[in-house]
PDB file of C-alpha atoms in Angstrom:
ATOM      1  CA  UNK A   1       0.279  -2.174  10.799  1.00  0.00           C
ATOM      2  CA  UNK A   2      -1.857  -0.490   8.149  1.00  0.00           C
ATOM      3  CA  UNK A   3      -0.926  -2.009   4.555  1.00  0.00           C
ATOM      4  CA  UNK A   4      -1.909   0.121   1.421  1.00  0.00           C
ATOM      5  CA  UNK A   5      -2.060  -1.373  -2.115  1.00  0.00           C
ATOM      6  CA  UNK A   6      -2.147   0.824  -5.143  1.00  0.00           C
ATOM      7  CA  UNK A   7      -3.721   0.043  -8.314  1.00  0.00           C
ATOM      8  CA  UNK A   8      -4.782   2.216 -11.722  1.00  0.00           C
ATOM      9  CA  UNK A   9      -1.768   3.339 -12.849  1.00  0.00           C
ATOM     10  CA  UNK A  10      -0.423   2.776 -16.695  1.00  0.00           C
ATOM     11  CA  UNK A  11       0.418   5.058 -20.044  1.00  0.00           C
ATOM     12  CA  UNK A  12      -1.905   7.541 -20.992  1.00  0.00           C
ATOM     13  CA  UNK A  13      -1.681  10.877 -23.663  1.00  0.00           C
ATOM     14  CA  UNK A  14      -1.718  14.222 -22.557  1.00  0.00           C
ATOM     15  CA  UNK A  15      -5.208  15.630 -21.746  1.00  0.00           C
ATOM     16  CA  UNK A  16      -6.283  12.345 -20.837  1.00  0.00           C
ATOM     17  CA  UNK A  17      -7.517  10.757 -17.483  1.00  0.00           C
ATOM     18  CA  UNK A  18      -6.428   8.045 -14.867  1.00  0.00           C
ATOM     19  CA  UNK A  19      -8.169   7.114 -11.928  1.00  0.00           C
ATOM     20  CA  UNK A  20      -5.838   5.632  -9.142  1.00  0.00           C
ATOM     21  CA  UNK A  21      -6.936   3.353  -6.208  1.00  0.00           C
ATOM     22  CA  UNK A  22      -5.335   2.647  -2.714  1.00  0.00           C
ATOM     23  CA  UNK A  23      -6.665  -0.237  -0.328  1.00  0.00           C
ATOM     24  CA  UNK A  24      -6.137  -0.262   2.890  1.00  0.00           C
ATOM     25  CA  UNK A  25      -5.934  -2.926   5.655  1.00  0.00           C
ATOM     26  CA  UNK A  26      -5.018  -3.248   8.961  1.00  0.00           C
ATOM     27  CA  UNK A  27      -3.075  -6.423  10.382  1.00  0.00           C
ATOM     28  CA  UNK A  28      -4.186  -5.410  13.893  1.00  0.00           C
ATOM     29  CA  UNK A  29      -7.231  -4.072  15.545  1.00  0.00           C
ATOM     30  CA  UNK A  30      -5.156  -1.458  17.389  1.00  0.00           C
ATOM     31  CA  UNK A  31      -3.675  -0.093  13.918  1.00  0.00           C
ATOM     32  CA  UNK A  32      -5.383   2.567  12.337  1.00  0.00           C
ATOM     33  CA  UNK A  33      -4.761   5.957  10.633  1.00  0.00           C
ATOM     34  CA  UNK A  34      -6.223   9.221  10.388  1.00  0.00           C
ATOM     35  CA  UNK A  35      -5.025  11.051   7.410  1.00  0.00           C
ATOM     36  CA  UNK A  36      -4.292   9.727   3.859  1.00  0.00           C
ATOM     37  CA  UNK A  37      -2.468  10.903   0.986  1.00  0.00           C
ATOM     38  CA  UNK A  38      -0.960  10.901  -2.507  1.00  0.00           C
ATOM     39  CA  UNK A  39       2.848  11.320  -3.202  1.00  0.00           C
ATOM     40  CA  UNK A  40       4.577  11.044  -6.634  1.00  0.00           C
ATOM     41  CA  UNK A  41       8.395  10.747  -7.326  1.00  0.00           C
ATOM     42  CA  UNK A  42       9.716  11.195 -10.921  1.00  0.00           C
ATOM     43  CA  UNK A  43      13.151   9.910 -11.531  1.00  0.00           C
ATOM     44  CA  UNK A  44      15.941  12.297 -10.531  1.00  0.00           C
ATOM     45  CA  UNK A  45      13.573  14.228  -8.632  1.00  0.00           C
ATOM     46  CA  UNK A  46      12.459  14.423  -4.812  1.00  0.00           C
ATOM     47  CA  UNK A  47       9.212  12.843  -3.597  1.00  0.00           C
ATOM     48  CA  UNK A  48       6.329  15.538  -3.621  1.00  0.00           C
ATOM     49  CA  UNK A  49       2.768  15.703  -1.845  1.00  0.00           C
ATOM     50  CA  UNK A  50       0.010  15.559  -4.381  1.00  0.00           C
ATOM     51  CA  UNK A  51      -2.974  15.376  -2.271  1.00  0.00           C
ATOM     52  CA  UNK A  52      -3.799  14.698   1.272  1.00  0.00           C
ATOM     53  CA  UNK A  53      -7.126  14.556   3.157  1.00  0.00           C
ATOM     54  CA  UNK A  54      -7.533  14.562   7.057  1.00  0.00           C
ATOM     55  CA  UNK A  55      -9.859  12.717   9.193  1.00  0.00           C
ATOM     56  CA  UNK A  56     -12.626  15.349   8.722  1.00  0.00           C
ATOM     57  CA  UNK A  57     -12.361  15.159   4.938  1.00  0.00           C
ATOM     58  CA  UNK A  58     -10.552  18.221   4.504  1.00  0.00           C
ATOM     59  CA  UNK A  59      -8.236  18.459   1.207  1.00  0.00           C
ATOM     60  CA  UNK A  60      -5.104  19.759   0.341  1.00  0.00           C
ATOM     61  CA  UNK A  61      -3.273  19.838  -3.141  1.00  0.00           C
ATOM     62  CA  UNK A  62      -0.143  20.471  -4.693  1.00  0.00           C
ATOM     63  CA  UNK A  63      -0.218  24.113  -6.613  1.00  0.00           C
ATOM     64  CA  UNK A  64       0.447  21.886  -9.746  1.00  0.00           C
ATOM     65  CA  UNK A  65      -2.449  19.409  -9.632  1.00  0.00           C
ATOM     66  CA  UNK A  66      -4.931  21.823  -8.363  1.00  0.00           C
ATOM     67  CA  UNK A  67      -8.209  21.936 -10.775  1.00  0.00           C
ATOM     68  CA  UNK A  68      -7.290  18.584 -12.208  1.00  0.00           C
ATOM     69  CA  UNK A  69      -6.610  15.973  -9.660  1.00  0.00           C
ATOM     70  CA  UNK A  70      -9.190  14.916  -6.884  1.00  0.00           C
ATOM     71  CA  UNK A  71      -8.818  12.919  -4.004  1.00  0.00           C
ATOM     72  CA  UNK A  72     -11.701  11.083  -2.236  1.00  0.00           C
ATOM     73  CA  UNK A  73     -12.172   8.517   0.473  1.00  0.00           C
ATOM     74  CA  UNK A  74     -14.622   5.717   0.631  1.00  0.00           C
ATOM     75  CA  UNK A  75     -14.202   4.611   4.547  1.00  0.00           C
ATOM     76  CA  UNK A  76     -16.597   1.678   4.407  1.00  0.00           C
ATOM     77  CA  UNK A  77     -14.750   0.212   1.891  1.00  0.00           C
ATOM     78  CA  UNK A  78     -11.200   1.686   2.994  1.00  0.00           C
ATOM     79  CA  UNK A  79     -10.354   2.882  -0.049  1.00  0.00           C
ATOM     80  CA  UNK A  80      -8.871   5.822  -1.009  1.00  0.00           C
ATOM     81  CA  UNK A  81      -8.883   7.270  -4.941  1.00  0.00           C
ATOM     82  CA  UNK A  82      -7.026   9.744  -7.062  1.00  0.00           C
ATOM     83  CA  UNK A  83      -8.956  10.889  -9.878  1.00  0.00           C
ATOM     84  CA  UNK A  84      -6.581  12.543 -12.450  1.00  0.00           C
ATOM     85  CA  UNK A  85      -7.714  14.687 -15.391  1.00  0.00           C
ATOM     86  CA  UNK A  86      -5.885  16.772 -18.076  1.00  0.00           C
ATOM     87  CA  UNK A  87      -2.791  14.822 -17.134  1.00  0.00           C
ATOM     88  CA  UNK A  88       0.596  16.187 -18.639  1.00  0.00           C
ATOM     89  CA  UNK A  89       3.726  14.735 -19.604  1.00  0.00           C
ATOM     90  CA  UNK A  90       5.318  16.308 -16.126  1.00  0.00           C
ATOM     91  CA  UNK A  91       2.716  14.415 -14.166  1.00  0.00           C
ATOM     92  CA  UNK A  92       4.839  11.356 -15.140  1.00  0.00           C
ATOM     93  CA  UNK A  93       6.180   9.544 -11.894  1.00  0.00           C
ATOM     94  CA  UNK A  94       5.626   6.789  -9.160  1.00  0.00           C
ATOM     95  CA  UNK A  95       2.618   7.580  -7.342  1.00  0.00           C
ATOM     96  CA  UNK A  96       2.497   6.260  -3.715  1.00  0.00           C
ATOM     97  CA  UNK A  97      -0.480   6.269  -1.517  1.00  0.00           C
ATOM     98  CA  UNK A  98       0.533   6.977   2.492  1.00  0.00           C
ATOM     99  CA  UNK A  99      -1.074   6.908   5.785  1.00  0.00           C
ATOM    100  CA  UNK A 100      -0.748   8.813   8.934  1.00  0.00           C
ATOM    101  CA  UNK A 101      -1.962   9.327  12.435  1.00  0.00           C
ATOM    102  CA  UNK A 102      -3.404  12.709  13.690  1.00  0.00           C
ATOM    103  CA  UNK A 103      -2.572  14.937  16.626  1.00  0.00           C
ATOM    104  CA  UNK A 104      -5.275  17.397  17.647  1.00  0.00           C
ATOM    105  CA  UNK A 105      -6.788  17.170  13.813  1.00  0.00           C
ATOM    106  CA  UNK A 106      -3.191  17.887  12.570  1.00  0.00           C
ATOM    107  CA  UNK A 107      -1.598  14.899  10.330  1.00  0.00           C
ATOM    108  CA  UNK A 108       1.595  13.654  11.810  1.00  0.00           C
ATOM    109  CA  UNK A 109       4.231  11.900   9.363  1.00  0.00           C
ATOM    110  CA  UNK A 110       3.083   9.558   6.903  1.00  0.00           C
ATOM    111  CA  UNK A 111       4.580   6.321   7.913  1.00  0.00           C
ATOM    112  CA  UNK A 112       2.694   3.816   6.222  1.00  0.00           C
ATOM    113  CA  UNK A 113       3.333   3.654   2.580  1.00  0.00           C
ATOM    114  CA  UNK A 114       2.082   1.581  -0.718  1.00  0.00           C
ATOM    115  CA  UNK A 115       4.753   0.193  -2.901  1.00  0.00           C
ATOM    116  CA  UNK A 116       3.611   2.660  -5.770  1.00  0.00           C
ATOM    117  CA  UNK A 117       1.987   2.852  -9.284  1.00  0.00           C
ATOM    118  CA  UNK A 118       3.404   4.002 -12.491  1.00  0.00           C
ATOM    119  CA  UNK A 119       2.084   7.040 -14.138  1.00  0.00           C
ATOM    120  CA  UNK A 120       3.235   7.639 -17.978  1.00  0.00           C
ATOM    121  CA  UNK A 121       1.780  10.723 -19.612  1.00  0.00           C
ATOM    122  CA  UNK A 122       3.109  10.767 -23.070  1.00  0.00           C
ATOM    123  CA  UNK A 123       3.174  14.137 -25.308  1.00  0.00           C
TER     124      UNK A 123
END
C-alpha cells in the first residue's frame, strides 16, 4: 500500500498563493507508484483532475489552472508539491493527491488517495 498525506491548505484572498505538499510512503517494499496527481472537489461538484505527472516527469494540467499552478515532485523525499498562484474563488475546494501505476508509460487509474486538504479562496 501507498499512503499519501496532504498538507498546506488554508484560506487566502483572491490573487494569493498557496503551496500544497503530499508526502508519500509505502507500507510494503512491493508497493510502488509511477504517476502522481492532484485532484479537487468543490461542494456540490464532481471531482476533477487538476494536475498530473507521469514517471517521465511529463505534466498535464486542467485548462482552468494552466499558467497558474505548477506540479513538481521530489523523488528523493517522496514528496509531491502543487504550487498555486493567482488563486481565484473558483479554486475553492478540497484538494487531494493521488498515485497510480503505469502501463507502458500510460498512467492507469489512480488507486491511492490522500485524505485531502481544504483550500478556500475569498474574493
